[in-house]
Structures are given as structure tokens and as C-alpha cells.
């Protein structure tokens, strides 16, 4: 199943996600941790969201610099290798982004 997210929808994202408002499902937090370790701290925020009525997830990642489509594919494979779950990864460069505080 494919999902279309417009540039305008991504532009409305600010510095941090409102994670309390999202259905992160059973694996959302684990996916977030995998992305943080894969990106080695080169990100601002990440949230794993469960797709309603599906086993799939969408992982949204805010980064301080641009990463190409290949990086999204590599992260999705990384998640699948560890969790066996399907995740569509979307990386978005944010102008007002500092590296994540751990």
C-alpha cells in the first residue's frame, strides 16, 4: 500500500513531533530507536506511526541536512532486518533543526 504525503504537509512539521498524539503501535518506539542508532545522532526527531487497520508503519524523520531516497530505503531495510516489520521511511530536512538531545 502506498501513501502520498505532500510537501506542504511536511512543511507544517516544526522542530519536534507531538508523539503523544500519534498511534505508535507495538513497534513504533523500537523503530525510533533503530533509526536513532542508524543515523548515529544526525537527526532532530523521529516518530514511528502505525498505519490504521494495517501491519505497516510510517517512520517520519527530521534531519539537519538533506539525505537522498537511498537512505530512506536503507533505513527501511534496517528496520525490517531487526523487527521483520514493513516501514515506509520519510526523511525531511528541517531548517530549524538541532541535533536530537539524548
PDB file of N, CA and C in Angstrom:
ATOM      1  N   UNK A   1       0.836  -1.162   0.000  1.00  0.00           N
ATOM      2  CA  UNK A   1       0.000   0.000   0.000  1.00  0.00           C
ATOM      3  C   UNK A   1       0.890   1.237   0.000  1.00  0.00           C
ATOM      4  N   UNK A   2       0.570   2.216  -0.859  1.00  0.00           N
ATOM      5  CA  UNK A   2       1.358   3.433  -0.947  1.00  0.00           C
ATOM      6  C   UNK A   2       0.593   4.585  -0.329  1.00  0.00           C
ATOM      7  N   UNK A   3       1.335   5.507   0.277  1.00  0.00           N
ATOM      8  CA  UNK A   3       0.751   6.682   0.880  1.00  0.00           C
ATOM      9  C   UNK A   3       1.374   7.907   0.240  1.00  0.00           C
ATOM     10  N   UNK A   4       0.564   8.904  -0.020  1.00  0.00           N
ATOM     11  CA  UNK A   4       1.053  10.134  -0.627  1.00  0.00           C
ATOM     12  C   UNK A   4       1.019  11.224   0.436  1.00  0.00           C
ATOM     13  N   UNK A   5       2.186  11.812   0.671  1.00  0.00           N
ATOM     14  CA  UNK A   5       2.295  12.922   1.607  1.00  0.00           C
ATOM     15  C   UNK A   5       2.850  14.095   0.828  1.00  0.00           C
ATOM     16  N   UNK A   6       2.145  15.208   0.853  1.00  0.00           N
ATOM     17  CA  UNK A   6       2.551  16.367   0.069  1.00  0.00           C
ATOM     18  C   UNK A   6       3.654  17.143   0.768  1.00  0.00           C
ATOM     19  N   UNK A   7       4.358  17.935  -0.007  1.00  0.00           N
ATOM     20  CA  UNK A   7       5.416  18.782   0.539  1.00  0.00           C
ATOM     21  C   UNK A   7       4.844  19.752   1.570  1.00  0.00           C
ATOM     22  N   UNK A   8       3.654  20.255   1.307  1.00  0.00           N
ATOM     23  CA  UNK A   8       3.035  21.184   2.238  1.00  0.00           C
ATOM     24  C   UNK A   8       2.748  20.518   3.580  1.00  0.00           C
ATOM     25  N   UNK A   9       2.327  19.262   3.557  1.00  0.00           N
ATOM     26  CA  UNK A   9       2.098  18.554   4.808  1.00  0.00           C
ATOM     27  C   UNK A   9       3.393  18.394   5.590  1.00  0.00           C
ATOM     28  N   UNK A  10       4.489  18.134   4.884  1.00  0.00           N
ATOM     29  CA  UNK A  10       5.775  18.011   5.563  1.00  0.00           C
ATOM     30  C   UNK A  10       6.262  19.357   6.089  1.00  0.00           C
ATOM     31  N   UNK A  11       5.972  20.443   5.342  1.00  0.00           N
ATOM     32  CA  UNK A  11       6.414  21.777   5.758  1.00  0.00           C
ATOM     33  C   UNK A  11       5.745  22.218   7.047  1.00  0.00           C
ATOM     34  N   UNK A  12       4.559  21.690   7.353  1.00  0.00           N
ATOM     35  CA  UNK A  12       3.876  22.077   8.586  1.00  0.00           C
ATOM     36  C   UNK A  12       4.544  21.467   9.809  1.00  0.00           C
ATOM     37  N   UNK A  13       5.449  20.516   9.604  1.00  0.00           N
ATOM     38  CA  UNK A  13       6.172  19.903  10.714  1.00  0.00           C
ATOM     39  C   UNK A  13       7.180  20.902  11.258  1.00  0.00           C
ATOM     40  N   UNK A  14       7.172  21.089  12.575  1.00  0.00           N
ATOM     41  CA  UNK A  14       8.128  22.017  13.167  1.00  0.00           C
ATOM     42  C   UNK A  14       9.309  21.238  13.726  1.00  0.00           C
ATOM     43  N   UNK A  15       9.917  21.728  14.766  1.00  0.00           N
ATOM     44  CA  UNK A  15      11.158  21.147  15.258  1.00  0.00           C
ATOM     45  C   UNK A  15      10.988  19.770  15.881  1.00  0.00           C
ATOM     46  N   UNK A  16       9.890  19.515  16.575  1.00  0.00           N
ATOM     47  CA  UNK A  16       9.672  18.229  17.238  1.00  0.00           C
ATOM     48  C   UNK A  16       8.278  17.717  16.920  1.00  0.00           C
ATOM     49  N   UNK A  17       8.127  16.411  16.918  1.00  0.00           N
ATOM     50  CA  UNK A  17       6.828  15.790  16.689  1.00  0.00           C
ATOM     51  C   UNK A  17       6.038  15.737  17.985  1.00  0.00           C
ATOM     52  N   UNK A  18       4.732  15.762  17.866  1.00  0.00           N
ATOM     53  CA  UNK A  18       3.852  15.575  19.021  1.00  0.00           C
ATOM     54  C   UNK A  18       3.564  14.087  19.127  1.00  0.00           C
ATOM     55  N   UNK A  19       4.450  13.375  19.756  1.00  0.00           N
ATOM     56  CA  UNK A  19       4.382  11.916  19.810  1.00  0.00           C
ATOM     57  C   UNK A  19       3.204  11.403  20.626  1.00  0.00           C
ATOM     58  N   UNK A  20       2.716  12.174  21.564  1.00  0.00           N
ATOM     59  CA  UNK A  20       1.588  11.728  22.376  1.00  0.00           C
ATOM     60  C   UNK A  20       0.312  11.614  21.555  1.00  0.00           C
ATOM     61  N   UNK A  21       0.225  12.352  20.463  1.00  0.00           N
ATOM     62  CA  UNK A  21      -0.969  12.350  19.623  1.00  0.00           C
ATOM     63  C   UNK A  21      -0.956  11.237  18.580  1.00  0.00           C
ATOM     64  N   UNK A  22       0.134  10.510  18.452  1.00  0.00           N
ATOM     65  CA  UNK A  22       0.283   9.506  17.391  1.00  0.00           C
ATOM     66  C   UNK A  22       0.089   8.095  17.946  1.00  0.00           C
ATOM     67  N   UNK A  23      -0.533   7.232  17.126  1.00  0.00           N
ATOM     68  CA  UNK A  23      -0.633   5.814  17.470  1.00  0.00           C
ATOM     69  C   UNK A  23       0.679   5.166  17.044  1.00  0.00           C
ATOM     70  N   UNK A  24       1.543   4.911  18.011  1.00  0.00           N
ATOM     71  CA  UNK A  24       2.859   4.371  17.709  1.00  0.00           C
ATOM     72  C   UNK A  24       2.863   2.858  17.664  1.00  0.00           C
ATOM     73  N   UNK A  25       1.741   2.238  17.965  1.00  0.00           N
ATOM     74  CA  UNK A  25       1.624   0.792  17.859  1.00  0.00           C
ATOM     75  C   UNK A  25       2.612   0.058  18.748  1.00  0.00           C
ATOM     76  N   UNK A  26       2.743  -1.214  18.477  1.00  0.00           N
ATOM     77  CA  UNK A  26       3.609  -2.081  19.269  1.00  0.00           C
ATOM     78  C   UNK A  26       5.092  -1.848  18.967  1.00  0.00           C
ATOM     79  N   UNK A  27       5.407  -1.481  17.714  1.00  0.00           N
ATOM     80  CA  UNK A  27       6.805  -1.412  17.285  1.00  0.00           C
ATOM     81  C   UNK A  27       7.325   0.005  17.055  1.00  0.00           C
ATOM     82  N   UNK A  28       6.482   1.009  17.199  1.00  0.00           N
ATOM     83  CA  UNK A  28       6.890   2.385  16.892  1.00  0.00           C
ATOM     84  C   UNK A  28       8.122   2.843  17.647  1.00  0.00           C
ATOM     85  N   UNK A  29       8.145   2.616  18.941  1.00  0.00           N
ATOM     86  CA  UNK A  29       9.298   3.058  19.751  1.00  0.00           C
ATOM     87  C   UNK A  29      10.572   2.299  19.376  1.00  0.00           C
ATOM     88  N   UNK A  30      10.435   1.015  19.102  1.00  0.00           N
ATOM     89  CA  UNK A  30      11.607   0.227  18.688  1.00  0.00           C
ATOM     90  C   UNK A  30      12.143   0.734  17.351  1.00  0.00           C
ATOM     91  N   UNK A  31      11.248   1.089  16.441  1.00  0.00           N
ATOM     92  CA  UNK A  31      11.677   1.642  15.147  1.00  0.00           C
ATOM     93  C   UNK A  31      12.402   2.961  15.353  1.00  0.00           C
ATOM     94  N   UNK A  32      11.895   3.792  16.243  1.00  0.00           N
ATOM     95  CA  UNK A  32      12.556   5.067  16.531  1.00  0.00           C
ATOM     96  C   UNK A  32      13.970   4.843  17.034  1.00  0.00           C
ATOM     97  N   UNK A  33      14.152   3.889  17.939  1.00  0.00           N
ATOM     98  CA  UNK A  33      15.485   3.591  18.472  1.00  0.00           C
ATOM     99  C   UNK A  33      16.418   3.074  17.375  1.00  0.00           C
ATOM    100  N   UNK A  34      15.898   2.252  16.473  1.00  0.00           N
ATOM    101  CA  UNK A  34      16.718   1.746  15.361  1.00  0.00           C
ATOM    102  C   UNK A  34      17.158   2.878  14.442  1.00  0.00           C
ATOM    103  N   UNK A  35      16.264   3.832  14.187  1.00  0.00           N
ATOM    104  CA  UNK A  35      16.613   4.971  13.336  1.00  0.00           C
ATOM    105  C   UNK A  35      17.668   5.836  14.015  1.00  0.00           C
ATOM    106  N   UNK A  36      17.499   6.082  15.301  1.00  0.00           N
ATOM    107  CA  UNK A  36      18.479   6.897  16.036  1.00  0.00           C
ATOM    108  C   UNK A  36      19.856   6.250  15.980  1.00  0.00           C
ATOM    109  N   UNK A  37      19.929   4.938  16.187  1.00  0.00           N
ATOM    110  CA  UNK A  37      21.224   4.264  16.134  1.00  0.00           C
ATOM    111  C   UNK A  37      21.782   4.241  14.712  1.00  0.00           C
ATOM    112  N   UNK A  38      20.924   4.059  13.719  1.00  0.00           N
ATOM    113  CA  UNK A  38      21.387   4.022  12.323  1.00  0.00           C
ATOM    114  C   UNK A  38      21.923   5.385  11.897  1.00  0.00           C
ATOM    115  N   UNK A  39      21.216   6.443  12.274  1.00  0.00           N
ATOM    116  CA  UNK A  39      21.615   7.797  11.869  1.00  0.00           C
ATOM    117  C   UNK A  39      22.754   8.334  12.735  1.00  0.00           C
ATOM    118  N   UNK A  40      23.126   7.619  13.782  1.00  0.00           N
ATOM    119  CA  UNK A  40      24.237   7.998  14.644  1.00  0.00           C
ATOM    120  C   UNK A  40      24.098   9.431  15.165  1.00  0.00           C
ATOM    121  N   UNK A  41      22.870   9.783  15.534  1.00  0.00           N
ATOM    122  CA  UNK A  41      22.643  11.099  16.119  1.00  0.00           C
ATOM    123  C   UNK A  41      22.474  12.235  15.134  1.00  0.00           C
ATOM    124  N   UNK A  42      22.584  11.983  13.824  1.00  0.00           N
ATOM    125  CA  UNK A  42      22.456  13.036  12.819  1.00  0.00           C
ATOM    126  C   UNK A  42      20.999  13.267  12.436  1.00  0.00           C
ATOM    127  N   UNK A  43      20.172  13.534  13.454  1.00  0.00           N
ATOM    128  CA  UNK A  43      18.764  13.803  13.218  1.00  0.00           C
ATOM    129  C   UNK A  43      18.236  14.699  14.313  1.00  0.00           C
ATOM    130  N   UNK A  44      17.058  15.239  14.088  1.00  0.00           N
ATOM    131  CA  UNK A  44      16.424  16.118  15.091  1.00  0.00           C
ATOM    132  C   UNK A  44      15.374  15.368  15.870  1.00  0.00           C
ATOM    133  N   UNK A  45      14.523  14.651  15.165  1.00  0.00           N
ATOM    134  CA  UNK A  45      13.464  13.917  15.831  1.00  0.00           C
ATOM    135  C   UNK A  45      12.991  12.800  14.917  1.00  0.00           C
ATOM    136  N   UNK A  46      12.348  11.815  15.521  1.00  0.00           N
ATOM    137  CA  UNK A  46      11.836  10.668  14.770  1.00  0.00           C
ATOM    138  C   UNK A  46      10.593  10.158  15.481  1.00  0.00           C
ATOM    139  N   UNK A  47       9.629   9.711  14.688  1.00  0.00           N
ATOM    140  CA  UNK A  47       8.431   9.104  15.253  1.00  0.00           C
ATOM    141  C   UNK A  47       7.983   7.971  14.333  1.00  0.00           C
ATOM    142  N   UNK A  48       7.683   6.822  14.947  1.00  0.00           N
ATOM    143  CA  UNK A  48       7.138   5.685  14.224  1.00  0.00           C
ATOM    144  C   UNK A  48       5.636   5.637  14.450  1.00  0.00           C
ATOM    145  N   UNK A  49       4.865   5.680  13.376  1.00  0.00           N
ATOM    146  CA  UNK A  49       3.409   5.739  13.458  1.00  0.00           C
ATOM    147  C   UNK A  49       2.812   4.500  12.820  1.00  0.00           C
ATOM    148  N   UNK A  50       1.908   3.846  13.518  1.00  0.00           N
ATOM    149  CA  UNK A  50       1.225   2.672  12.980  1.00  0.00           C
ATOM    150  C   UNK A  50       0.136   3.113  12.021  1.00  0.00           C
ATOM    151  N   UNK A  51       0.083   2.468  10.866  1.00  0.00           N
ATOM    152  CA  UNK A  51      -0.966   2.736   9.888  1.00  0.00           C
ATOM    153  C   UNK A  51      -2.240   2.030  10.359  1.00  0.00           C
ATOM    154  N   UNK A  52      -3.350   2.763  10.472  1.00  0.00           N
ATOM    155  CA  UNK A  52      -4.590   2.131  10.944  1.00  0.00           C
ATOM    156  C   UNK A  52      -5.021   0.949  10.061  1.00  0.00           C
ATOM    157  N   UNK A  53      -5.531  -0.084  10.697  1.00  0.00           N
ATOM    158  CA  UNK A  53      -6.057  -1.280  10.023  1.00  0.00           C
ATOM    159  C   UNK A  53      -5.019  -1.946   9.125  1.00  0.00           C
ATOM    160  N   UNK A  54      -3.762  -1.907   9.536  1.00  0.00           N
ATOM    161  CA  UNK A  54      -2.669  -2.473   8.756  1.00  0.00           C
ATOM    162  C   UNK A  54      -1.565  -2.921   9.714  1.00  0.00           C
ATOM    163  N   UNK A  55      -0.645  -3.713   9.212  1.00  0.00           N
ATOM    164  CA  UNK A  55       0.526  -4.092   9.993  1.00  0.00           C
ATOM    165  C   UNK A  55       1.705  -3.168   9.701  1.00  0.00           C
ATOM    166  N   UNK A  56       1.528  -2.214   8.782  1.00  0.00           N
ATOM    167  CA  UNK A  56       2.601  -1.338   8.332  1.00  0.00           C
ATOM    168  C   UNK A  56       2.765  -0.117   9.236  1.00  0.00           C
ATOM    169  N   UNK A  57       3.935   0.512   9.110  1.00  0.00           N
ATOM    170  CA  UNK A  57       4.268   1.713   9.863  1.00  0.00           C
ATOM    171  C   UNK A  57       4.815   2.765   8.913  1.00  0.00           C
ATOM    172  N   UNK A  58       4.691   4.014   9.322  1.00  0.00           N
ATOM    173  CA  UNK A  58       5.353   5.134   8.659  1.00  0.00           C
ATOM    174  C   UNK A  58       6.308   5.710   9.689  1.00  0.00           C
ATOM    175  N   UNK A  59       7.560   5.886   9.300  1.00  0.00           N
ATOM    176  CA  UNK A  59       8.563   6.457  10.199  1.00  0.00           C
ATOM    177  C   UNK A  59       8.970   7.806   9.627  1.00  0.00           C
ATOM    178  N   UNK A  60       8.660   8.874  10.366  1.00  0.00           N
ATOM    179  CA  UNK A  60       8.980  10.231   9.953  1.00  0.00           C
ATOM    180  C   UNK A  60      10.230  10.683  10.691  1.00  0.00           C
ATOM    181  N   UNK A  61      11.185  11.224   9.923  1.00  0.00           N
ATOM    182  CA  UNK A  61      12.475  11.608  10.500  1.00  0.00           C
ATOM    183  C   UNK A  61      12.802  13.039  10.082  1.00  0.00           C
ATOM    184  N   UNK A  62      13.078  13.909  11.045  1.00  0.00           N
ATOM    185  CA  UNK A  62      13.555  15.258  10.781  1.00  0.00           C
ATOM    186  C   UNK A  62      15.072  15.262  10.895  1.00  0.00           C
ATOM    187  N   UNK A  63      15.730  15.834   9.889  1.00  0.00           N
ATOM    188  CA  UNK A  63      17.195  15.840   9.867  1.00  0.00           C
ATOM    189  C   UNK A  63      17.724  17.257   9.662  1.00  0.00           C
ATOM    190  N   UNK A  64      18.955  17.530  10.116  1.00  0.00           N
ATOM    191  CA  UNK A  64      19.534  18.858   9.914  1.00  0.00           C
ATOM    192  C   UNK A  64      20.092  19.059   8.507  1.00  0.00           C
ATOM    193  N   UNK A  65      20.265  17.973   7.739  1.00  0.00           N
ATOM    194  CA  UNK A  65      20.758  18.103   6.364  1.00  0.00           C
ATOM    195  C   UNK A  65      19.984  17.156   5.458  1.00  0.00           C
ATOM    196  N   UNK A  66      20.156  17.338   4.171  1.00  0.00           N
ATOM    197  CA  UNK A  66      19.427  16.537   3.189  1.00  0.00           C
ATOM    198  C   UNK A  66      20.043  15.144   3.046  1.00  0.00           C
ATOM    199  N   UNK A  67      19.181  14.138   3.023  1.00  0.00           N
ATOM    200  CA  UNK A  67      19.572  12.767   2.721  1.00  0.00           C
ATOM    201  C   UNK A  67      18.725  12.304   1.556  1.00  0.00           C
ATOM    202  N   UNK A  68      19.288  11.523   0.674  1.00  0.00           N
ATOM    203  CA  UNK A  68      18.576  11.056  -0.503  1.00  0.00           C
ATOM    204  C   UNK A  68      17.646   9.890  -0.240  1.00  0.00           C
ATOM    205  N   UNK A  69      16.926   9.526  -1.273  1.00  0.00           N
ATOM    206  CA  UNK A  69      15.972   8.428  -1.242  1.00  0.00           C
ATOM    207  C   UNK A  69      16.639   7.113  -0.842  1.00  0.00           C
ATOM    208  N   UNK A  70      17.890   6.937  -1.236  1.00  0.00           N
ATOM    209  CA  UNK A  70      18.605   5.701  -0.913  1.00  0.00           C
ATOM    210  C   UNK A  70      18.712   5.496   0.591  1.00  0.00           C
ATOM    211  N   UNK A  71      18.889   6.581   1.326  1.00  0.00           N
ATOM    212  CA  UNK A  71      18.981   6.482   2.779  1.00  0.00           C
ATOM    213  C   UNK A  71      17.652   6.018   3.372  1.00  0.00           C
ATOM    214  N   UNK A  72      16.543   6.498   2.818  1.00  0.00           N
ATOM    215  CA  UNK A  72      15.227   6.051   3.281  1.00  0.00           C
ATOM    216  C   UNK A  72      15.074   4.541   3.082  1.00  0.00           C
ATOM    217  N   UNK A  73      15.492   4.055   1.932  1.00  0.00           N
ATOM    218  CA  UNK A  73      15.410   2.621   1.624  1.00  0.00           C
ATOM    219  C   UNK A  73      16.301   1.821   2.577  1.00  0.00           C
ATOM    220  N   UNK A  74      17.520   2.300   2.822  1.00  0.00           N
ATOM    221  CA  UNK A  74      18.440   1.595   3.713  1.00  0.00           C
ATOM    222  C   UNK A  74      17.896   1.517   5.138  1.00  0.00           C
ATOM    223  N   UNK A  75      17.297   2.598   5.612  1.00  0.00           N
ATOM    224  CA  UNK A  75      16.734   2.590   6.965  1.00  0.00           C
ATOM    225  C   UNK A  75      15.545   1.629   7.032  1.00  0.00           C
ATOM    226  N   UNK A  76      14.701   1.635   6.000  1.00  0.00           N
ATOM    227  CA  UNK A  76      13.555   0.717   5.969  1.00  0.00           C
ATOM    228  C   UNK A  76      14.025  -0.735   5.998  1.00  0.00           C
ATOM    229  N   UNK A  77      15.083  -1.045   5.271  1.00  0.00           N
ATOM    230  CA  UNK A  77      15.643  -2.409   5.284  1.00  0.00           C
ATOM    231  C   UNK A  77      16.220  -2.742   6.660  1.00  0.00           C
ATOM    232  N   UNK A  78      16.881  -1.773   7.259  1.00  0.00           N
ATOM    233  CA  UNK A  78      17.459  -1.943   8.598  1.00  0.00           C
ATOM    234  C   UNK A  78      16.355  -2.301   9.605  1.00  0.00           C
ATOM    235  N   UNK A  79      15.255  -1.580   9.549  1.00  0.00           N
ATOM    236  CA  UNK A  79      14.118  -1.858  10.431  1.00  0.00           C
ATOM    237  C   UNK A  79      13.557  -3.245  10.155  1.00  0.00           C
ATOM    238  N   UNK A  80      13.389  -3.584   8.882  1.00  0.00           N
ATOM    239  CA  UNK A  80      12.832  -4.886   8.519  1.00  0.00           C
ATOM    240  C   UNK A  80      13.738  -6.022   8.975  1.00  0.00           C
ATOM    241  N   UNK A  81      15.056  -5.837   8.852  1.00  0.00           N
ATOM    242  CA  UNK A  81      16.004  -6.873   9.276  1.00  0.00           C
ATOM    243  C   UNK A  81      15.922  -7.153  10.772  1.00  0.00           C
ATOM    244  N   UNK A  82      15.716  -6.120  11.581  1.00  0.00           N
ATOM    245  CA  UNK A  82      15.682  -6.298  13.028  1.00  0.00           C
ATOM    246  C   UNK A  82      14.308  -6.679  13.561  1.00  0.00           C
ATOM    247  N   UNK A  83      13.256  -6.094  12.983  1.00  0.00           N
ATOM    248  CA  UNK A  83      11.916  -6.281  13.542  1.00  0.00           C
ATOM    249  C   UNK A  83      10.990  -7.114  12.660  1.00  0.00           C
ATOM    250  N   UNK A  84      11.377  -7.320  11.409  1.00  0.00           N
ATOM    251  CA  UNK A  84      10.512  -8.056  10.496  1.00  0.00           C
ATOM    252  C   UNK A  84       9.244  -7.297  10.148  1.00  0.00           C
ATOM    253  N   UNK A  85       9.266  -5.984  10.292  1.00  0.00           N
ATOM    254  CA  UNK A  85       8.088  -5.153  10.042  1.00  0.00           C
ATOM    255  C   UNK A  85       8.301  -4.269   8.815  1.00  0.00           C
ATOM    256  N   UNK A  86       7.212  -3.988   8.123  1.00  0.00           N
ATOM    257  CA  UNK A  86       7.262  -3.081   6.981  1.00  0.00           C
ATOM    258  C   UNK A  86       7.134  -1.649   7.462  1.00  0.00           C
ATOM    259  N   UNK A  87       8.071  -0.805   7.037  1.00  0.00           N
ATOM    260  CA  UNK A  87       8.038   0.603   7.416  1.00  0.00           C
ATOM    261  C   UNK A  87       8.380   1.455   6.210  1.00  0.00           C
ATOM    262  N   UNK A  88       7.573   2.466   5.972  1.00  0.00           N
ATOM    263  CA  UNK A  88       7.894   3.456   4.962  1.00  0.00           C
ATOM    264  C   UNK A  88       8.587   4.595   5.696  1.00  0.00           C
ATOM    265  N   UNK A  89       9.821   4.876   5.324  1.00  0.00           N
ATOM    266  CA  UNK A  89      10.625   5.895   5.998  1.00  0.00           C
ATOM    267  C   UNK A  89      10.612   7.164   5.168  1.00  0.00           C
ATOM    268  N   UNK A  90      10.326   8.290   5.812  1.00  0.00           N
ATOM    269  CA  UNK A  90      10.343   9.590   5.153  1.00  0.00           C
ATOM    270  C   UNK A  90      11.314  10.501   5.890  1.00  0.00           C
ATOM    271  N   UNK A  91      12.365  10.915   5.205  1.00  0.00           N
ATOM    272  CA  UNK A  91      13.342  11.840   5.769  1.00  0.00           C
ATOM    273  C   UNK A  91      13.024  13.241   5.286  1.00  0.00           C
ATOM    274  N   UNK A  92      13.058  14.202   6.179  1.00  0.00           N
ATOM    275  CA  UNK A  92      12.758  15.581   5.838  1.00  0.00           C
ATOM    276  C   UNK A  92      13.783  16.495   6.474  1.00  0.00           C
ATOM    277  N   UNK A  93      14.436  17.309   5.653  1.00  0.00           N
ATOM    278  CA  UNK A  93      15.365  18.303   6.182  1.00  0.00           C
ATOM    279  C   UNK A  93      14.556  19.438   6.791  1.00  0.00           C
ATOM    280  N   UNK A  94      14.906  19.816   8.002  1.00  0.00           N
ATOM    281  CA  UNK A  94      14.217  20.889   8.704  1.00  0.00           C
ATOM    282  C   UNK A  94      15.187  22.049   8.916  1.00  0.00           C
ATOM    283  N   UNK A  95      14.757  23.245   8.550  1.00  0.00           N
ATOM    284  CA  UNK A  95      15.609  24.429   8.691  1.00  0.00           C
ATOM    285  C   UNK A  95      15.867  24.785  10.149  1.00  0.00           C
ATOM    286  N   UNK A  96      14.895  24.534  11.008  1.00  0.00           N
ATOM    287  CA  UNK A  96      15.036  24.920  12.419  1.00  0.00           C
ATOM    288  C   UNK A  96      15.290  23.696  13.282  1.00  0.00           C
ATOM    289  N   UNK A  97      16.258  22.920  12.868  1.00  0.00           N
ATOM    290  CA  UNK A  97      16.508  21.620  13.462  1.00  0.00           C
ATOM    291  C   UNK A  97      17.877  21.602  14.132  1.00  0.00           C
ATOM    292  N   UNK A  98      17.884  21.217  15.393  1.00  0.00           N
ATOM    293  CA  UNK A  98      19.137  20.955  16.090  1.00  0.00           C
ATOM    294  C   UNK A  98      19.259  19.457  16.240  1.00  0.00           C
ATOM    295  N   UNK A  99      20.445  18.955  16.461  1.00  0.00           N
ATOM    296  CA  UNK A  99      20.600  17.510  16.684  1.00  0.00           C
ATOM    297  C   UNK A  99      19.820  17.093  17.914  1.00  0.00           C
ATOM    298  N   UNK A 100      19.351  15.867  17.903  1.00  0.00           N
ATOM    299  CA  UNK A 100      18.479  15.357  18.969  1.00  0.00           C
ATOM    300  C   UNK A 100      19.209  15.358  20.302  1.00  0.00           C
ATOM    301  N   UNK A 101      18.462  15.695  21.334  1.00  0.00           N
ATOM    302  CA  UNK A 101      19.012  15.648  22.696  1.00  0.00           C
ATOM    303  C   UNK A 101      18.774  14.266  23.251  1.00  0.00           C
ATOM    304  N   UNK A 102      19.809  13.594  23.686  1.00  0.00           N
ATOM    305  CA  UNK A 102      19.651  12.240  24.230  1.00  0.00           C
ATOM    306  C   UNK A 102      19.919  12.248  25.709  1.00  0.00           C
TER     307      UNK A 102
END
